[in-house]
XYZ file of C-alpha atoms in Angstrom:
382
model
C 8.194 -7.511 21.420
C 5.450 -5.207 22.687
C 3.538 -7.085 25.410
C 0.378 -5.273 24.515
C 0.313 -7.064 21.156
C -0.879 -10.287 22.804
C -4.115 -8.701 24.052
C -5.766 -7.907 20.739
C -4.096 -10.241 18.340
C -1.408 -7.973 17.063
C 1.305 -10.176 18.490
C 2.658 -11.593 15.269
C 6.205 -12.313 16.339
C 5.795 -15.337 18.610
C 9.001 -17.347 18.277
C 9.147 -21.115 17.806
C 11.140 -21.466 21.021
C 8.494 -19.569 22.945
C 5.792 -21.807 21.497
C 7.685 -24.889 22.617
C 8.244 -23.524 26.114
C 4.790 -22.134 26.786
C 2.595 -24.255 24.540
C -1.123 -23.633 24.746
C -0.674 -21.093 27.530
C 0.686 -18.540 25.038
C -2.549 -18.681 23.080
C -4.970 -18.966 25.984
C -6.934 -16.305 27.910
C -4.771 -17.096 30.979
C -1.912 -15.112 29.516
C -3.859 -11.878 30.030
C -3.333 -12.077 33.761
C 0.394 -11.719 33.128
C 0.142 -8.545 31.064
C -0.468 -4.912 32.025
C -3.427 -2.928 30.766
C -2.738 -0.357 28.065
C -4.362 3.067 27.948
C -6.355 3.479 24.733
C -7.161 6.850 23.170
C -10.351 5.533 21.544
C -10.487 8.359 18.981
C -13.883 8.411 17.297
C -13.525 8.670 13.496
C -17.234 8.075 12.930
C -18.820 5.316 10.894
C -19.294 4.434 7.257
C -21.701 1.949 5.741
C -19.394 -0.025 3.471
C -16.035 -0.116 1.712
C -15.407 -1.424 -1.797
C -11.979 -1.769 -3.390
C -11.187 -2.266 -7.063
C -7.669 -3.582 -7.532
C -6.538 -1.776 -10.670
C -3.017 -3.203 -10.667
C -1.307 -5.177 -7.906
C 1.698 -6.180 -10.027
C 4.474 -3.902 -8.790
C 7.004 -5.678 -11.013
C 6.709 -8.811 -13.086
C 9.831 -10.840 -12.253
C 11.365 -10.996 -8.775
C 14.610 -12.417 -10.105
C 15.216 -9.493 -12.440
C 14.232 -7.002 -9.762
C 16.508 -8.418 -7.067
C 19.393 -8.741 -9.516
C 19.036 -5.010 -10.203
C 18.980 -4.256 -6.483
C 22.099 -6.323 -5.798
C 24.101 -4.809 -8.660
C 23.113 -1.269 -7.638
C 24.324 -1.748 -4.068
C 21.417 -3.199 -2.104
C 18.145 -2.230 -0.452
C 19.500 0.907 1.230
C 20.463 2.652 -2.013
C 18.511 5.743 -3.093
C 15.852 4.557 -5.558
C 16.475 7.534 -7.854
C 20.034 6.298 -8.517
C 19.112 2.785 -9.701
C 18.599 3.972 -13.278
C 15.160 2.432 -13.404
C 12.608 4.065 -15.705
C 11.445 6.761 -16.073
C 14.653 8.339 -14.704
C 17.244 6.458 -16.747
C 20.230 8.473 -17.969
C 22.013 5.773 -19.966
C 24.921 5.433 -17.515
C 24.000 1.988 -16.222
C 22.837 0.346 -13.016
C 23.381 2.401 -9.866
C 24.526 5.518 -11.729
C 21.253 7.338 -12.257
C 19.831 10.582 -10.897
C 16.450 12.242 -10.805
C 17.776 15.405 -12.451
C 19.309 13.546 -15.399
C 16.293 11.344 -15.969
C 13.539 13.935 -15.698
C 15.415 16.280 -18.031
C 14.855 13.801 -20.871
C 11.071 13.556 -20.483
C 9.732 16.541 -18.541
C 8.628 18.367 -21.681
C 6.365 15.398 -22.542
C 4.571 15.115 -19.195
C 1.800 14.446 -18.525
C 0.055 14.130 -21.889
C 2.555 12.307 -24.106
C 3.112 9.293 -21.901
C 3.905 6.797 -24.653
C 6.601 9.029 -26.075
C 8.031 9.764 -22.630
C 8.162 6.089 -21.704
C 9.785 5.178 -25.013
C 12.618 7.632 -24.268
C 12.911 6.345 -20.707
C 13.148 2.729 -21.895
C 16.121 3.498 -24.113
C 18.258 4.775 -21.245
C 16.936 2.750 -18.277
C 17.567 -0.607 -16.605
C 14.957 -3.398 -16.984
C 12.129 -1.119 -18.204
C 9.851 -4.014 -19.174
C 9.901 -5.368 -15.615
C 8.165 -2.284 -14.196
C 4.481 -2.620 -13.385
C 2.807 -0.869 -10.474
C 0.289 -0.885 -7.645
C -2.933 1.152 -7.657
C -6.474 0.620 -6.433
C -9.763 2.510 -6.244
C -11.359 2.809 -2.806
C -15.107 3.505 -2.598
C -16.436 4.547 0.815
C -20.203 4.651 1.331
C -21.409 6.890 4.142
C -24.387 6.177 6.390
C -26.720 8.110 4.062
C -25.650 6.071 1.038
C -23.359 8.639 -0.597
C -20.312 7.028 -2.208
C -16.925 8.761 -2.355
C -14.045 7.544 -4.523
C -10.339 7.748 -3.685
C -7.550 6.673 -5.994
C -4.922 4.908 -3.895
C -1.367 4.992 -5.339
C -0.533 5.209 -9.021
C 1.935 2.517 -9.994
C 5.209 2.780 -11.925
C 5.174 2.027 -15.657
C 3.473 4.825 -17.631
C 2.245 2.530 -20.384
C 1.099 -0.227 -18.032
C -0.757 2.110 -15.682
C -2.404 4.092 -18.466
C -3.617 0.823 -19.962
C -4.915 -0.376 -16.588
C -6.693 2.923 -15.938
C -8.398 2.773 -19.323
C -9.372 -0.865 -18.778
C -11.156 -0.017 -15.507
C -12.539 3.370 -16.590
C -10.314 5.323 -14.194
C -9.306 7.718 -16.979
C -12.945 8.713 -17.444
C -13.581 8.994 -13.705
C -10.562 11.286 -13.292
C -11.529 13.460 -16.238
C -15.111 13.787 -14.964
C -14.002 14.669 -11.410
C -15.743 11.563 -10.086
C -12.717 10.722 -7.924
C -12.594 13.013 -4.905
C -8.893 12.709 -4.130
C -5.698 10.835 -4.820
C -3.830 9.213 -1.911
C -0.106 8.539 -2.316
C 0.817 6.090 0.447
C 4.604 6.446 0.111
C 7.378 7.428 -2.272
C 8.412 4.040 -3.661
C 8.781 3.760 -7.432
C 6.176 0.998 -7.911
C 3.510 3.049 -6.107
C 4.428 6.566 -7.205
C 6.413 6.968 -10.404
C 3.322 6.418 -12.577
C 1.827 9.690 -11.300
C 1.559 11.361 -14.755
C -1.023 8.695 -15.631
C -3.202 10.553 -13.078
C -2.377 14.159 -13.982
C -2.874 13.346 -17.660
C -6.605 13.161 -16.936
C -6.963 15.482 -13.944
C -4.059 17.798 -13.044
C -6.292 19.547 -10.485
C -7.082 16.520 -8.324
C -6.607 16.953 -4.576
C -3.641 14.802 -3.509
C -2.536 13.493 -0.120
C 1.084 12.495 0.486
C 3.205 11.871 3.578
C 4.905 15.063 4.729
C 8.214 13.180 4.621
C 8.725 13.098 0.845
C 12.268 13.915 -0.251
C 12.939 16.876 -2.601
C 12.990 14.736 -5.799
C 9.588 13.257 -4.927
C 8.077 16.660 -4.271
C 9.578 18.035 -7.457
C 8.251 15.090 -9.457
C 4.685 15.915 -8.402
C 5.163 19.365 -9.905
C 7.006 18.070 -12.969
C 4.066 15.749 -13.678
C 1.847 18.814 -14.101
C -0.100 18.725 -10.857
C -1.636 22.104 -10.046
C -4.373 21.184 -7.567
C -4.598 21.109 -3.796
C -1.846 19.159 -2.052
C -2.172 18.006 1.552
C 1.030 16.791 3.178
C -0.060 14.533 6.018
C 2.029 14.718 9.163
C 2.652 11.895 11.611
C -0.521 10.516 13.131
C -4.223 10.524 12.320
C -5.810 12.567 9.514
C -9.604 12.362 9.058
C -10.814 12.000 5.450
C -14.558 11.697 6.043
C -16.854 10.132 8.648
C -15.698 6.569 9.155
C -12.380 6.931 7.318
C -9.004 8.295 8.361
C -5.434 8.159 7.133
C -2.623 7.385 9.517
C 0.906 8.496 8.654
C 3.707 6.385 10.101
C 7.137 8.025 10.282
C 9.298 5.004 9.559
C 12.489 4.454 7.535
C 11.905 2.286 4.463
C 14.148 0.556 1.931
C 15.449 2.482 -1.105
C 15.876 5.612 1.023
C 12.177 6.321 1.487
C 10.711 7.632 4.741
C 7.104 7.453 5.900
C 4.008 5.568 4.784
C 0.273 6.208 5.100
C -2.449 3.611 5.572
C -6.228 3.962 5.638
C -8.475 2.878 8.514
C -12.249 2.597 8.017
C -14.853 1.945 10.704
C -17.733 0.053 9.092
C -20.971 0.330 11.082
C -21.949 -2.843 12.970
C -18.968 -4.652 11.436
C -15.688 -3.243 12.681
C -12.334 -2.026 11.425
C -11.290 -2.365 7.796
C -7.621 -1.578 7.152
C -6.136 -0.701 3.761
C -2.421 -0.601 3.060
C -0.108 0.105 0.166
C 2.863 -1.940 1.385
C 2.728 -1.812 5.209
C 6.426 -1.045 5.528
C 5.673 0.086 9.071
C 5.216 -3.578 9.939
C 2.052 -5.504 10.643
C 2.564 -5.391 14.427
C 2.838 -1.604 14.550
C -0.002 -1.267 12.030
C -2.409 -3.329 14.140
C -1.223 -2.040 17.484
C -1.674 1.570 16.349
C -5.284 0.911 15.379
C -5.988 -0.691 18.747
C -4.357 2.063 20.764
C -5.636 5.017 18.745
C -9.128 4.236 17.431
C -12.636 3.318 18.475
C -14.359 0.957 16.024
C -17.559 -1.045 16.027
C -17.638 -4.293 18.020
C -14.003 -3.572 18.956
C -13.310 -5.932 16.060
C -10.635 -6.151 13.372
C -12.898 -7.205 10.517
C -11.056 -6.871 7.217
C -7.713 -6.200 5.620
C -6.722 -5.347 2.071
C -3.316 -4.628 0.567
C 0.305 -5.476 1.111
C 1.575 -6.878 4.385
C 5.218 -6.786 3.323
C 6.039 -10.062 5.069
C 7.951 -11.574 2.133
C 7.387 -9.511 -1.032
C 10.594 -10.853 -2.595
C 9.566 -14.466 -1.769
C 12.708 -14.893 0.335
C 10.942 -16.940 2.996
C 12.490 -17.155 6.437
C 11.095 -19.495 9.141
C 10.557 -16.501 11.410
C 7.804 -15.348 9.050
C 5.791 -18.413 10.018
C 5.321 -16.793 13.418
C 3.596 -13.853 11.755
C 1.231 -16.190 9.950
C 0.436 -17.991 13.212
C -0.105 -14.724 15.066
C -2.652 -13.429 12.557
C -5.174 -15.945 13.865
C -5.685 -13.767 16.932
C -7.223 -11.076 14.753
C -10.122 -13.343 13.733
C -10.300 -11.460 10.433
C -13.370 -12.113 8.293
C -12.016 -10.974 4.902
C -8.441 -10.652 3.664
C -7.329 -9.377 0.254
C -3.649 -9.945 -0.572
C -1.526 -8.348 -3.282
C 2.018 -8.399 -4.644
C 3.497 -6.631 -1.602
C 2.261 -9.480 0.588
C 4.306 -12.032 -1.370
C 3.378 -15.237 -3.202
C 4.590 -17.547 -0.454
C 2.887 -15.484 2.252
C -0.461 -15.560 0.454
C -0.225 -19.336 0.072
C 0.654 -19.680 3.756
C -2.478 -17.697 4.618
C -4.604 -20.010 2.484
C -2.998 -23.124 3.994
C -3.635 -21.759 7.501
C -7.336 -21.361 6.717
C -7.532 -17.569 6.679
C -10.523 -16.035 4.861
C -8.498 -14.976 1.811
C -10.720 -13.537 -0.911
C -9.602 -15.231 -4.102
C -8.927 -13.357 -7.322
C -9.152 -14.337 -10.972
C -5.432 -14.190 -11.901
C -6.212 -12.007 -14.923
C -4.114 -9.324 -16.598
C -0.768 -10.822 -15.517
C -1.612 -11.387 -11.850
C 0.256 -14.551 -10.877
C -2.126 -16.344 -8.521
C -5.757 -16.539 -7.449
C -4.475 -16.131 -3.874
C -4.027 -12.459 -4.712
C -6.891 -10.059 -5.162
C -5.598 -9.613 -8.690
C -5.727 -7.025 -11.424
C -9.321 -6.060 -12.109
C -10.711 -7.867 -9.041
C -12.985 -6.405 -6.349
C -13.318 -6.893 -2.600
C -16.148 -5.500 -0.447
C -16.510 -4.907 3.282
C -18.795 -6.282 4.578
C -18.735 -9.202 2.164
């Protein structure tokens, strides 16, 4: 465990044995005398006035049991996602015997405009096509002068589901009218990325940001989906988007043979840091510790968090996760928006622990009001 994590509330891995041995001391100011000071870079990313997030779809997949059964039969969490034979890259050969080349060959000629036809073909030759959903949200950042800039954040999985969600929330119109400044792809996972033609269908010229660590199939897919606009591949570290908002690319290995994930940090004037994640595969400790070490933000305060925390997304709860829930109290967060990648059990644990979880409406197939669900909105400050 990184000692520094205790100082600012990023220490989320306090073990039960340690709690029993040290008791209140572990959570008291006295502990600081035992820890060394850490040099902070205090990079100034500027300020913004507010952040608003529309959760377009948080439902990455609809049934955990089906999903995990697929994973087990295909060989486990370390198998290349393009070989699972999930849609849209099914080749009809069964679980664990797929390939990007085989799958895209069946539908490339239909992308990005004939999504229904492409998905229908993919369903015929893929595993569990009806279980695919997707994650995507719209981030609105208001600058100090009142100008609002829109960023589309991830693009889901299922072509039909995502196209329906985009039409429901007016994203199709916003894309077509160039109202959305850029598209941010946090990482290469299927439930955040494979729905990309639902974006290029309406705006093939949109400026996109991806981690620089995409594998060749992922890079080729962006082209095969008809994207012809500017493409910024973000390297490890901080990448400024606008005053008060910056991406941070973490070079970390992730399940399903994916590497690298980006998150978004926003400094809201007079409020503090608002952090936005897709899945947070980099881990909540590293995520928080990076912000503390790298950035300057108002009141030196972690104010809000939206997105996945990836503590138990498969609802396979382990007692060690309770330590993460306990440790979050040190952040003194004022607003928390959870989604599918956080996990049902995790979200309930947050509520039971008294965290300021912004409740959703459980509409459009979202499973619980503990999630900021499909079609729901969270604002910072609230």
